[in-house]
Amino acid sequence: MNSSEEIAVSGMSAGRSAVRMGPAELVQAAAMARRFYLEGKSKIQIAEEFGVSRFKVARVLETALERDLVRIEIRVPAELDAERSDALRARYGLRHAVVVESPAEAEDSPDPENLGEVAADLLGELVNEGDVLGLAWGRSTIHMAAALDKLPPCTVVQLTGVYDAGTAERGSVEAVRRAAQVSGGDAHPIYAPMLLPDAATAAALRNQTGIARAFEYFDKVTVACVSIGSWEPGISTVHDMLSDEERAHYASLGVAAEMSAHLFNGEGRRVGRDLGERCITVKADQLRRIPEVVAIAGGARKAAAIDAVLRSGLVTSLVTDTSAADVLMTSGPTPKPALNRNDPDGP
């Protein structure tokens, strides 16, 4: 065999049986394994080539594994934790979960920048030509957009207003423009604050031409990218925009997390719905109808908030880090699968 092939052949088993295989058996097993593992041929194709039944091929391949004739290595980039990713996906019933190694110097920091880089690669997989990609405000989505280097042609729309209208060009507006530039599609940014002083002002802004045009795309979004905030200073955009009295009010309702200006308690139920009337943001029921909603959030400090939002059923996929994942795997009872998204009020 060529030394570059990833199939190892040995005359004596290293597996459960110590029976020596003859040279003809070895050659045939190696040839079948090469066809199956390296060339991607089906068992039926191999059976036809060697003039045996597909059941014989299956037995030979099984024996090759048992006797260590074939060694299979599963390798992912060092920064990805495949075991935690799969466990997290199964626990929350997610479509995709990608867990990134937490940087040693920032294990307790929320949303390490490397999450954005991995999320950018994930969007490159999930977005198809002709899709409508929605981006909500958040530091992690801004990092993601900055890391984008490929996207199929798609329309990009902003799903929320910005934290501060004065920073729009450096925030989510720029993220929308960047994603549209990479994809070659149209951009629909929103030049407005996320939170307004009252419902009347918010309603007036929603009717402005540019903002109304962006809102028209909300029901057409096929892939969305959102951030998650814990209900504490510096980690929740909404928390930081409210007055002390307002924060105390929503805290009394049990708010544990926010996503796109929607508030959730620890069980994933929405609370403080009146806040939405003052916000420029996609509605929760619109998010629920989007086929793929990817949340980007990490850090142990955000774990409880991530758990709450995942329990809401609004998110289908998650990019997080090992610090958050370790907490999430032990946080309370196993939640209802996130992909069961029929309940408008969450679990």
Short mmCIF file of C-alpha atoms in Angstrom, two decimals:
data_model
loop_
_atom_site.label_atom_id
_atom_site.label_comp_id
_atom_site.label_asym_id
_atom_site.label_seq_id
_atom_site.Cartn_x
_atom_site.Cartn_y
_atom_site.Cartn_z
CA MET A 1 0.00 0.00 0.00
CA ASN A 2 0.98 3.57 -0.56
CA SER A 3 2.21 5.22 2.64
CA SER A 4 -0.15 8.16 2.12
CA GLU A 5 -3.25 5.98 2.48
CA GLU A 6 -5.00 5.99 5.83
CA ILE A 7 -5.65 2.23 5.91
CA ALA A 8 -3.19 0.10 7.83
CA VAL A 9 -2.90 -3.60 6.95
CA SER A 10 -1.37 -6.15 9.28
CA GLY A 11 -1.02 -9.92 9.10
CA MET A 12 -2.06 -10.46 12.70
CA SER A 13 -5.15 -9.08 14.36
CA ALA A 14 -4.79 -6.46 17.09
CA GLY A 15 -8.49 -6.65 17.90
CA ARG A 16 -10.77 -9.08 19.69
CA SER A 17 -9.77 -12.15 17.68
CA ALA A 18 -6.24 -13.53 17.48
CA VAL A 19 -6.92 -15.64 14.37
CA ARG A 20 -4.36 -14.97 11.67
CA MET A 21 -5.74 -13.84 8.32
CA GLY A 22 -4.30 -15.39 5.21
CA PRO A 23 -2.74 -13.25 2.48
CA ALA A 24 -5.76 -13.52 0.18
CA GLU A 25 -8.09 -12.39 2.97
CA LEU A 26 -5.77 -9.54 3.84
CA VAL A 27 -5.53 -8.33 0.27
CA GLN A 28 -9.28 -8.55 -0.26
CA ALA A 29 -10.06 -6.80 3.04
CA ALA A 30 -7.59 -4.03 2.28
CA ALA A 31 -9.00 -3.57 -1.23
CA MET A 32 -12.60 -3.40 -0.01
CA ALA A 33 -11.67 -1.02 2.78
CA ARG A 34 -9.82 1.20 0.33
CA ARG A 35 -12.86 1.33 -1.95
CA PHE A 36 -15.24 2.09 0.93
CA TYR A 37 -13.25 4.51 3.12
CA LEU A 38 -10.97 6.25 0.64
CA GLU A 39 -12.86 6.12 -2.65
CA GLY A 40 -16.36 6.51 -1.21
CA LYS A 41 -17.89 3.55 -3.04
CA SER A 42 -21.04 1.93 -1.66
CA LYS A 43 -21.19 -1.63 -0.34
CA ILE A 44 -23.34 -2.60 -3.31
CA GLN A 45 -20.75 -1.24 -5.76
CA ILE A 46 -17.98 -3.10 -3.97
CA ALA A 47 -20.01 -6.31 -3.95
CA GLU A 48 -20.53 -6.08 -7.70
CA GLU A 49 -16.84 -5.47 -8.31
CA PHE A 50 -15.68 -8.45 -6.23
CA GLY A 51 -18.55 -10.76 -7.14
CA VAL A 52 -19.78 -11.25 -3.58
CA SER A 53 -22.92 -10.26 -1.66
CA ARG A 54 -23.19 -6.87 0.02
CA PHE A 55 -23.57 -8.76 3.31
CA LYS A 56 -20.14 -10.30 2.72
CA VAL A 57 -18.72 -6.84 2.11
CA ALA A 58 -20.30 -5.59 5.35
CA ARG A 59 -18.76 -8.52 7.30
CA VAL A 60 -15.33 -7.90 5.78
CA LEU A 61 -15.44 -4.19 6.63
CA GLU A 62 -16.58 -4.98 10.18
CA THR A 63 -13.78 -7.51 10.58
CA ALA A 64 -11.28 -4.98 9.24
CA LEU A 65 -12.28 -2.57 12.00
CA GLU A 66 -12.33 -5.22 14.73
CA ARG A 67 -8.87 -6.49 13.83
CA ASP A 68 -7.35 -3.05 13.49
CA LEU A 69 -6.73 -3.47 9.76
CA VAL A 70 -8.44 -0.13 9.34
CA ARG A 71 -7.78 2.74 11.71
CA ILE A 72 -10.23 5.62 11.50
CA GLU A 73 -9.28 9.00 12.96
CA ILE A 74 -11.80 11.80 13.29
CA ARG A 75 -10.03 15.12 13.22
CA VAL A 76 -11.45 18.60 13.57
CA PRO A 77 -9.49 21.86 13.92
CA ALA A 78 -7.92 22.16 17.35
CA GLU A 79 -10.13 25.09 18.34
CA LEU A 80 -13.35 23.09 17.84
CA ASP A 81 -14.57 20.69 20.52
CA ALA A 82 -16.52 18.02 18.65
CA GLU A 83 -17.56 16.04 21.74
CA ARG A 84 -19.01 19.04 23.58
CA SER A 85 -20.63 20.26 20.36
CA ASP A 86 -22.49 17.01 19.82
CA ALA A 87 -23.52 16.73 23.48
CA LEU A 88 -24.85 20.29 23.52
CA ARG A 89 -26.75 19.79 20.27
CA ALA A 90 -28.41 16.67 21.67
CA ARG A 91 -29.24 18.21 25.05
CA TYR A 92 -31.08 21.21 23.60
CA GLY A 93 -32.38 19.57 20.45
CA LEU A 94 -30.52 22.04 18.25
CA ARG A 95 -29.92 21.70 14.54
CA HIS A 96 -26.28 22.79 14.88
CA ALA A 97 -24.09 23.41 17.93
CA VAL A 98 -20.47 24.46 17.51
CA VAL A 99 -18.32 24.72 20.64
CA VAL A 100 -15.05 26.62 20.37
CA GLU A 101 -12.15 26.30 22.77
CA SER A 102 -12.21 29.23 25.20
CA PRO A 103 -9.08 31.38 25.01
CA ALA A 104 -7.00 30.78 28.14
CA GLU A 105 -6.70 34.51 28.79
CA ALA A 106 -10.45 35.13 28.39
CA GLU A 107 -12.25 32.11 29.84
CA ASP A 108 -14.62 34.28 31.85
CA SER A 109 -15.07 36.96 29.20
CA PRO A 110 -18.39 37.07 27.35
CA ASP A 111 -18.36 36.38 23.61
CA PRO A 112 -14.67 35.84 22.80
CA GLU A 113 -13.87 37.19 19.34
CA ASN A 114 -13.04 33.73 17.97
CA LEU A 115 -16.76 32.90 18.20
CA GLY A 116 -17.40 35.42 15.44
CA GLU A 117 -14.80 33.81 13.20
CA VAL A 118 -16.35 30.36 13.59
CA ALA A 119 -19.87 31.77 13.16
CA ALA A 120 -18.76 33.40 9.91
CA ASP A 121 -17.66 29.99 8.61
CA LEU A 122 -20.96 28.46 9.77
CA LEU A 123 -23.00 31.09 7.91
CA GLY A 124 -20.96 30.27 4.83
CA GLU A 125 -22.37 26.74 5.12
CA LEU A 126 -25.96 27.65 6.01
CA VAL A 127 -26.72 30.52 3.64
CA ASN A 128 -27.77 29.59 0.10
CA GLU A 129 -28.11 31.71 -3.00
CA GLY A 130 -31.30 33.76 -2.87
CA ASP A 131 -31.66 33.59 0.92
CA VAL A 132 -32.47 36.60 3.07
CA LEU A 133 -29.95 36.90 5.90
CA GLY A 134 -31.01 38.84 9.00
CA LEU A 135 -28.47 40.31 11.42
CA ALA A 136 -29.45 41.55 14.88
CA TRP A 137 -27.44 44.00 16.95
CA GLY A 138 -24.68 42.53 19.11
CA ARG A 139 -20.93 42.58 19.56
CA SER A 140 -20.70 38.95 18.50
CA THR A 141 -22.60 39.53 15.25
CA ILE A 142 -20.37 42.51 14.51
CA HIS A 143 -17.29 40.30 15.00
CA MET A 144 -18.90 37.66 12.81
CA ALA A 145 -19.56 40.10 9.97
CA ALA A 146 -16.00 41.40 10.14
CA ALA A 147 -14.71 37.83 9.73
CA LEU A 148 -16.91 36.97 6.74
CA ASP A 149 -14.95 36.11 3.61
CA LYS A 150 -17.54 34.19 1.59
CA LEU A 151 -21.31 34.17 1.22
CA PRO A 152 -23.52 33.18 -1.69
CA PRO A 153 -25.53 35.99 -3.30
CA CYS A 154 -28.21 36.97 -0.78
CA THR A 155 -30.13 39.92 0.61
CA VAL A 156 -28.98 41.17 4.02
CA VAL A 157 -31.35 42.96 6.39
CA GLN A 158 -30.85 44.45 9.84
CA LEU A 159 -33.22 42.95 12.41
CA THR A 160 -32.87 45.52 15.21
CA GLY A 161 -32.04 49.11 15.75
CA VAL A 162 -28.63 50.00 17.11
CA TYR A 163 -27.36 50.46 20.64
CA ASP A 164 -26.43 54.07 19.96
CA ALA A 165 -27.37 55.88 16.75
CA GLY A 166 -24.06 57.71 16.95
CA THR A 167 -22.15 54.43 16.56
CA ALA A 168 -24.29 53.01 13.74
CA GLU A 169 -21.54 53.22 11.14
CA ARG A 170 -19.24 51.13 13.35
CA GLY A 171 -21.88 48.70 14.57
CA SER A 172 -24.70 46.65 13.13
CA VAL A 173 -25.21 48.95 10.13
CA GLU A 174 -21.64 48.29 9.10
CA ALA A 175 -22.14 44.57 9.77
CA VAL A 176 -25.09 44.52 7.34
CA ARG A 177 -23.10 46.42 4.75
CA ARG A 178 -20.12 44.11 5.17
CA ALA A 179 -22.21 40.95 4.76
CA ALA A 180 -23.93 42.39 1.69
CA GLN A 181 -20.58 43.37 0.21
CA VAL A 182 -19.21 39.85 0.66
CA SER A 183 -22.34 38.27 -0.82
CA GLY A 184 -22.84 40.80 -3.58
CA GLY A 185 -26.47 41.23 -2.49
CA ASP A 186 -28.63 44.14 -1.39
CA ALA A 187 -28.30 45.66 2.09
CA HIS A 188 -31.20 46.98 4.16
CA PRO A 189 -29.78 48.70 7.26
CA ILE A 190 -31.78 50.44 9.98
CA TYR A 191 -30.59 53.88 11.04
CA ALA A 192 -32.45 54.08 14.33
CA PRO A 193 -31.87 53.32 18.01
CA MET A 194 -33.06 49.97 19.28
CA LEU A 195 -34.87 51.48 22.27
CA LEU A 196 -37.03 54.60 22.12
CA PRO A 197 -38.46 56.70 24.99
CA ASP A 198 -42.05 55.62 24.30
CA ALA A 199 -44.23 53.47 22.05
CA ALA A 200 -45.48 56.41 19.97
CA THR A 201 -41.96 57.43 18.96
CA ALA A 202 -41.10 53.85 18.08
CA ALA A 203 -44.23 53.50 15.97
CA ALA A 204 -43.44 56.73 14.10
CA LEU A 205 -39.92 55.53 13.31
CA ARG A 206 -41.19 52.17 12.05
CA ASN A 207 -43.23 54.04 9.44
CA GLN A 208 -40.25 55.94 8.06
CA THR A 209 -39.45 54.83 4.51
CA GLY A 210 -36.04 53.24 5.03
CA ILE A 211 -36.99 51.47 8.26
CA ALA A 212 -40.34 50.31 6.86
CA ARG A 213 -38.53 48.85 3.84
CA ALA A 214 -36.26 46.82 6.14
CA PHE A 215 -39.27 45.66 8.17
CA GLU A 216 -40.91 44.35 5.01
CA TYR A 217 -38.11 41.78 4.76
CA PHE A 218 -38.55 40.38 8.28
CA ASP A 219 -41.11 37.79 7.14
CA LYS A 220 -38.79 36.76 4.28
CA VAL A 221 -35.70 36.07 6.40
CA THR A 222 -34.45 32.49 5.98
CA VAL A 223 -31.30 32.65 8.14
CA ALA A 224 -30.86 34.94 11.13
CA CYS A 225 -27.88 35.68 13.33
CA VAL A 226 -28.54 36.95 16.86
CA SER A 227 -26.71 37.69 20.10
CA ILE A 228 -27.70 36.87 23.68
CA GLY A 229 -27.24 39.12 26.69
CA SER A 230 -27.25 38.41 30.42
CA TRP A 231 -29.30 40.75 32.58
CA GLU A 232 -26.35 42.65 34.01
CA PRO A 233 -24.34 45.78 33.20
CA GLY A 234 -22.03 45.58 30.22
CA ILE A 235 -23.39 42.23 29.05
CA SER A 236 -26.89 43.24 28.01
CA THR A 237 -27.37 46.10 25.59
CA VAL A 238 -30.98 46.55 26.65
CA HIS A 239 -30.06 46.53 30.34
CA ASP A 240 -27.56 49.33 29.73
CA MET A 241 -30.10 51.47 27.84
CA LEU A 242 -32.74 51.42 30.58
CA SER A 243 -33.05 53.61 33.66
CA ASP A 244 -32.41 52.20 37.13
CA GLU A 245 -36.14 52.19 37.82
CA GLU A 246 -36.88 50.29 34.59
CA ARG A 247 -34.13 47.74 35.29
CA ALA A 248 -35.58 47.10 38.73
CA HIS A 249 -39.05 46.64 37.24
CA TYR A 250 -37.96 44.04 34.70
CA ALA A 251 -35.73 42.33 37.25
CA SER A 252 -38.82 41.91 39.45
CA LEU A 253 -40.40 39.95 36.59
CA GLY A 254 -37.55 37.46 36.76
CA VAL A 255 -35.74 38.46 33.57
CA ALA A 256 -32.58 36.39 33.09
CA ALA A 257 -31.70 37.08 29.47
CA GLU A 258 -32.40 39.26 26.48
CA MET A 259 -32.15 38.66 22.77
CA SER A 260 -32.98 41.30 20.18
CA ALA A 261 -34.76 43.35 22.89
CA HIS A 262 -36.94 40.39 23.94
CA LEU A 263 -36.70 39.43 27.61
CA PHE A 264 -36.78 35.88 29.01
CA ASN A 265 -36.97 34.35 32.46
CA GLY A 266 -34.88 31.35 33.50
CA GLU A 267 -37.40 28.88 32.07
CA GLY A 268 -37.27 30.53 28.65
CA ARG A 269 -40.64 32.29 28.86
CA ARG A 270 -40.90 35.83 27.55
CA VAL A 271 -41.48 38.52 30.18
CA GLY A 272 -41.81 42.30 30.02
CA ARG A 273 -43.46 42.27 26.62
CA ASP A 274 -44.37 45.94 26.93
CA LEU A 275 -40.71 46.75 26.27
CA GLY A 276 -41.12 45.57 22.68
CA GLU A 277 -43.56 48.37 21.97
CA ARG A 278 -40.71 50.85 22.48
CA CYS A 279 -38.18 48.93 20.42
CA ILE A 280 -37.13 48.80 16.79
CA THR A 281 -36.72 45.04 16.43
CA VAL A 282 -37.97 41.88 14.77
CA LYS A 283 -40.94 40.36 16.60
CA ALA A 284 -40.57 37.12 18.54
CA ASP A 285 -43.16 35.33 16.41
CA GLN A 286 -41.26 36.38 13.30
CA LEU A 287 -38.06 34.94 14.74
CA ARG A 288 -39.92 31.71 15.49
CA ARG A 289 -40.90 31.38 11.82
CA ILE A 290 -37.35 31.85 10.51
CA PRO A 291 -36.05 28.41 9.46
CA GLU A 292 -32.53 28.93 10.85
CA VAL A 293 -31.75 31.22 13.81
CA VAL A 294 -28.10 31.11 14.86
CA ALA A 295 -27.17 32.53 18.26
CA ILE A 296 -23.57 33.55 18.98
CA ALA A 297 -22.81 33.78 22.69
CA GLY A 298 -20.16 32.45 25.03
CA GLY A 299 -18.43 32.77 28.38
CA ALA A 300 -19.42 31.28 31.72
CA ARG A 301 -21.05 34.58 32.75
CA LYS A 302 -23.52 34.23 29.89
CA ALA A 303 -24.30 30.54 30.38
CA ALA A 304 -27.54 31.07 32.33
CA ALA A 305 -28.77 33.57 29.73
CA ILE A 306 -27.91 31.21 26.87
CA ASP A 307 -29.77 28.41 28.64
CA ALA A 308 -32.86 30.61 29.04
CA VAL A 309 -32.93 31.66 25.38
CA LEU A 310 -32.36 28.12 24.14
CA ARG A 311 -35.30 26.96 26.26
CA SER A 312 -37.51 29.55 24.52
CA GLY A 313 -37.38 27.59 21.27
CA LEU A 314 -36.55 30.69 19.21
CA VAL A 315 -33.01 29.55 18.41
CA THR A 316 -32.17 26.58 16.18
CA SER A 317 -28.35 26.69 16.28
CA LEU A 318 -25.65 27.92 18.63
CA VAL A 319 -22.00 28.97 18.42
CA THR A 320 -20.48 29.08 21.90
CA ASP A 321 -17.31 28.24 23.81
CA THR A 322 -16.19 25.53 26.22
CA SER A 323 -16.62 27.76 29.29
CA ALA A 324 -20.31 28.25 28.56
CA ALA A 325 -20.83 24.71 27.29
CA ASP A 326 -19.59 23.14 30.53
CA VAL A 327 -22.14 25.12 32.51
CA LEU A 328 -24.94 24.49 29.99
CA MET A 329 -24.50 20.72 30.17
CA THR A 330 -25.36 20.75 33.88
CA SER A 331 -27.93 23.57 34.00
CA GLY A 332 -31.21 22.23 35.30
CA PRO A 333 -33.51 19.62 33.76
CA THR A 334 -33.16 18.63 30.14
CA PRO A 335 -35.07 21.22 28.10
CA LYS A 336 -37.76 20.63 25.52
CA PRO A 337 -36.17 20.31 22.05
CA ALA A 338 -35.59 23.74 20.53
CA LEU A 339 -36.70 22.58 17.10
CA ASN A 340 -40.23 22.11 18.44
CA ARG A 341 -41.06 25.77 17.79
CA ASN A 342 -44.85 25.70 17.74
CA ASP A 343 -45.48 27.16 21.19
CA PRO A 344 -45.64 30.97 20.79
CA ASP A 345 -44.87 31.52 24.45
CA GLY A 346 -41.91 29.18 24.72
CA PRO A 347 -41.86 26.11 26.94
#
